PDB file of C-alpha atoms in Angstrom:
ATOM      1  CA  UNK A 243       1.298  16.353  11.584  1.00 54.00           C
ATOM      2  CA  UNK A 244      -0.222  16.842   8.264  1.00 57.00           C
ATOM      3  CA  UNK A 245      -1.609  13.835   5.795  1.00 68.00           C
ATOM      4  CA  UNK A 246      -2.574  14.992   2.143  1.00 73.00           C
ATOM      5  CA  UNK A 247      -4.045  12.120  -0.911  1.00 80.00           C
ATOM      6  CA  UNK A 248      -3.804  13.861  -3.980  1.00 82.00           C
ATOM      7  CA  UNK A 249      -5.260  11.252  -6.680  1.00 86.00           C
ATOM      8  CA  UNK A 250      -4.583  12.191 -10.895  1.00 91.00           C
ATOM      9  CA  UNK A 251      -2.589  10.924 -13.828  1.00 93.00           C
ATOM     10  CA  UNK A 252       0.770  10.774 -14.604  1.00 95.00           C
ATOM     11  CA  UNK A 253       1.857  13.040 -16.913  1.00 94.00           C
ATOM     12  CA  UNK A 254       4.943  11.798 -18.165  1.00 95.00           C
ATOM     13  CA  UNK A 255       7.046   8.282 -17.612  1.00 96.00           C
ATOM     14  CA  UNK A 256       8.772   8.527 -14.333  1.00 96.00           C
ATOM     15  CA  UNK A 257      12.644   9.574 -14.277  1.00 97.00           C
ATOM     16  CA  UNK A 258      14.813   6.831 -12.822  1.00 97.00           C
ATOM     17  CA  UNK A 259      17.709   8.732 -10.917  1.00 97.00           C
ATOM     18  CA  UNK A 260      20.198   7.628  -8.858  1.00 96.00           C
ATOM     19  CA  UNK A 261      22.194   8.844  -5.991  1.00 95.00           C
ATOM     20  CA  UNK A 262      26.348   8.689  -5.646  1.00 96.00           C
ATOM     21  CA  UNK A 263      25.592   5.533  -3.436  1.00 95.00           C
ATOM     22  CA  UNK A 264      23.519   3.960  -5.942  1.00 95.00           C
ATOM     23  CA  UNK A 265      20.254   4.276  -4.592  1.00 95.00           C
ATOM     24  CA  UNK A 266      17.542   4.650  -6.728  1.00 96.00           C
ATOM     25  CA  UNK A 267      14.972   7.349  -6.591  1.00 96.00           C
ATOM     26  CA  UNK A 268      12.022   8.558  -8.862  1.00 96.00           C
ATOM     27  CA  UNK A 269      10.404  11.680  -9.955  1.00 95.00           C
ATOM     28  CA  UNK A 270       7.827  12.610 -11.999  1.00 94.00           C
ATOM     29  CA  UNK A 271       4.472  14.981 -12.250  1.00 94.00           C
ATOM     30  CA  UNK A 272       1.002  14.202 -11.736  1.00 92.00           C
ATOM     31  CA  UNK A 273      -2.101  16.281 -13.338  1.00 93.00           C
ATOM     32  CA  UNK A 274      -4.568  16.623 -10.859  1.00 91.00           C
ATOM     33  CA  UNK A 275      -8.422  17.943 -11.607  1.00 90.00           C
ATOM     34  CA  UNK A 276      -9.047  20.241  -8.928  1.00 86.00           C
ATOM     35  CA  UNK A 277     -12.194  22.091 -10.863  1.00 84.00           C
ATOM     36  CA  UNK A 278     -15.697  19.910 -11.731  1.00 80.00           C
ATOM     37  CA  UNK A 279     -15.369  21.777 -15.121  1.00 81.00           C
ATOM     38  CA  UNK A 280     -14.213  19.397 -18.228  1.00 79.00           C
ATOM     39  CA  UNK A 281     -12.580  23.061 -19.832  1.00 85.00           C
ATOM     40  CA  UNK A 282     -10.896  23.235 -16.290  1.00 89.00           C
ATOM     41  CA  UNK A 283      -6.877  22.658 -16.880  1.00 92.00           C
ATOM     42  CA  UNK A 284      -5.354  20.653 -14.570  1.00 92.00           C
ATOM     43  CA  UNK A 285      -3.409  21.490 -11.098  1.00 91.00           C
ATOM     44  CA  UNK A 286       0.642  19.987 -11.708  1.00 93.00           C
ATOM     45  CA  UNK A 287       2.199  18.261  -8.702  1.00 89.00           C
ATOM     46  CA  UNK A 288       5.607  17.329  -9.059  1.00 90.00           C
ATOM     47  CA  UNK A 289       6.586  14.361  -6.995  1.00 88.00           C
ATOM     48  CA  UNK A 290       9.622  12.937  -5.778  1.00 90.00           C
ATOM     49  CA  UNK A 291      10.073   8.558  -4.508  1.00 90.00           C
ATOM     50  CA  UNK A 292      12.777   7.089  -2.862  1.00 92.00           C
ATOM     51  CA  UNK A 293      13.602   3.516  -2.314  1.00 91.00           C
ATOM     52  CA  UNK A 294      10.511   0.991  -2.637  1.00 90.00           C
ATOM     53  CA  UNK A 295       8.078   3.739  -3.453  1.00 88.00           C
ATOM     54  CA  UNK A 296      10.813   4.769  -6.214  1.00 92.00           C
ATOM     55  CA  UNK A 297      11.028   1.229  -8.054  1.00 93.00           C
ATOM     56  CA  UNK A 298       6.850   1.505  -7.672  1.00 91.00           C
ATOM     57  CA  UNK A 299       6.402   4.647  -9.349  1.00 92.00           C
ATOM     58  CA  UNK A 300       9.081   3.059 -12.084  1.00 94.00           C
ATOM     59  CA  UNK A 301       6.378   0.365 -13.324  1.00 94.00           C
ATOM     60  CA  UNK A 302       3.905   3.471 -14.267  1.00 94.00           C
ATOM     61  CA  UNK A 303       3.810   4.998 -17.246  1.00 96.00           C
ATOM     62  CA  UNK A 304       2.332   8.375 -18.847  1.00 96.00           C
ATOM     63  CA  UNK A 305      -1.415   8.402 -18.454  1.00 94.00           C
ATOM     64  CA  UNK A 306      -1.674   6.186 -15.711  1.00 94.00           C
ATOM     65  CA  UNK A 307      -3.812   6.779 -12.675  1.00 91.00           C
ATOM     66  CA  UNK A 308      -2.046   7.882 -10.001  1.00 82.00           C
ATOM     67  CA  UNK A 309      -2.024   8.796  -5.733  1.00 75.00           C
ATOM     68  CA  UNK A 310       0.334  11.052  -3.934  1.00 63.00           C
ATOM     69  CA  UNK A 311       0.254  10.374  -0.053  1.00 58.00           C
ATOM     70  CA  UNK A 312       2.335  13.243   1.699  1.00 59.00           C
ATOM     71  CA  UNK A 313       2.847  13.954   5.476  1.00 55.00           C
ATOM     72  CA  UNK A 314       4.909  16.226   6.830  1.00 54.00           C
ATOM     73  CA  UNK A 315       5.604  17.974  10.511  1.00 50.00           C
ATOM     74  CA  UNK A 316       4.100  21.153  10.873  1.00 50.00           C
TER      75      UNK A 316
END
């Protein structure tokens, strides 16, 4: 199993989306500062909430600070 926290700022207002059953789900991209440089532009993670964590993202808005917690089977 692999765990990843990926910590930046929203860089647009999340996109509400729903699915045929009319569940909601969220996505939206997150500018991440992977380089101790100020110059240094910024690494772009897309990201992609369903359900509770979906609604949650929702409430954000452009600019605001930001984690992405991912796991996944390797």
């Amino acid at each position: 199993m692999m765990h990843g926290c990926i910590y930046g700022r929203l860089g647009g207002d999340p996109v509400e989306r729903r699915t045929r059953d009319d569940n909601v789900w969220a996505t939206g991209s997150l500018a991440v500062n992977i380089d101790q440089e100020q110059d240094a532009p910024p690494l772009w993670i897309g990201i992609v909430a369903f359900g509770r964590l979906a609604d949650d993202l929702l409430r954000h808005r452009k600019g605001d600070r930001a984690f992405n917690l991912r796991q996944s089977a390797t």
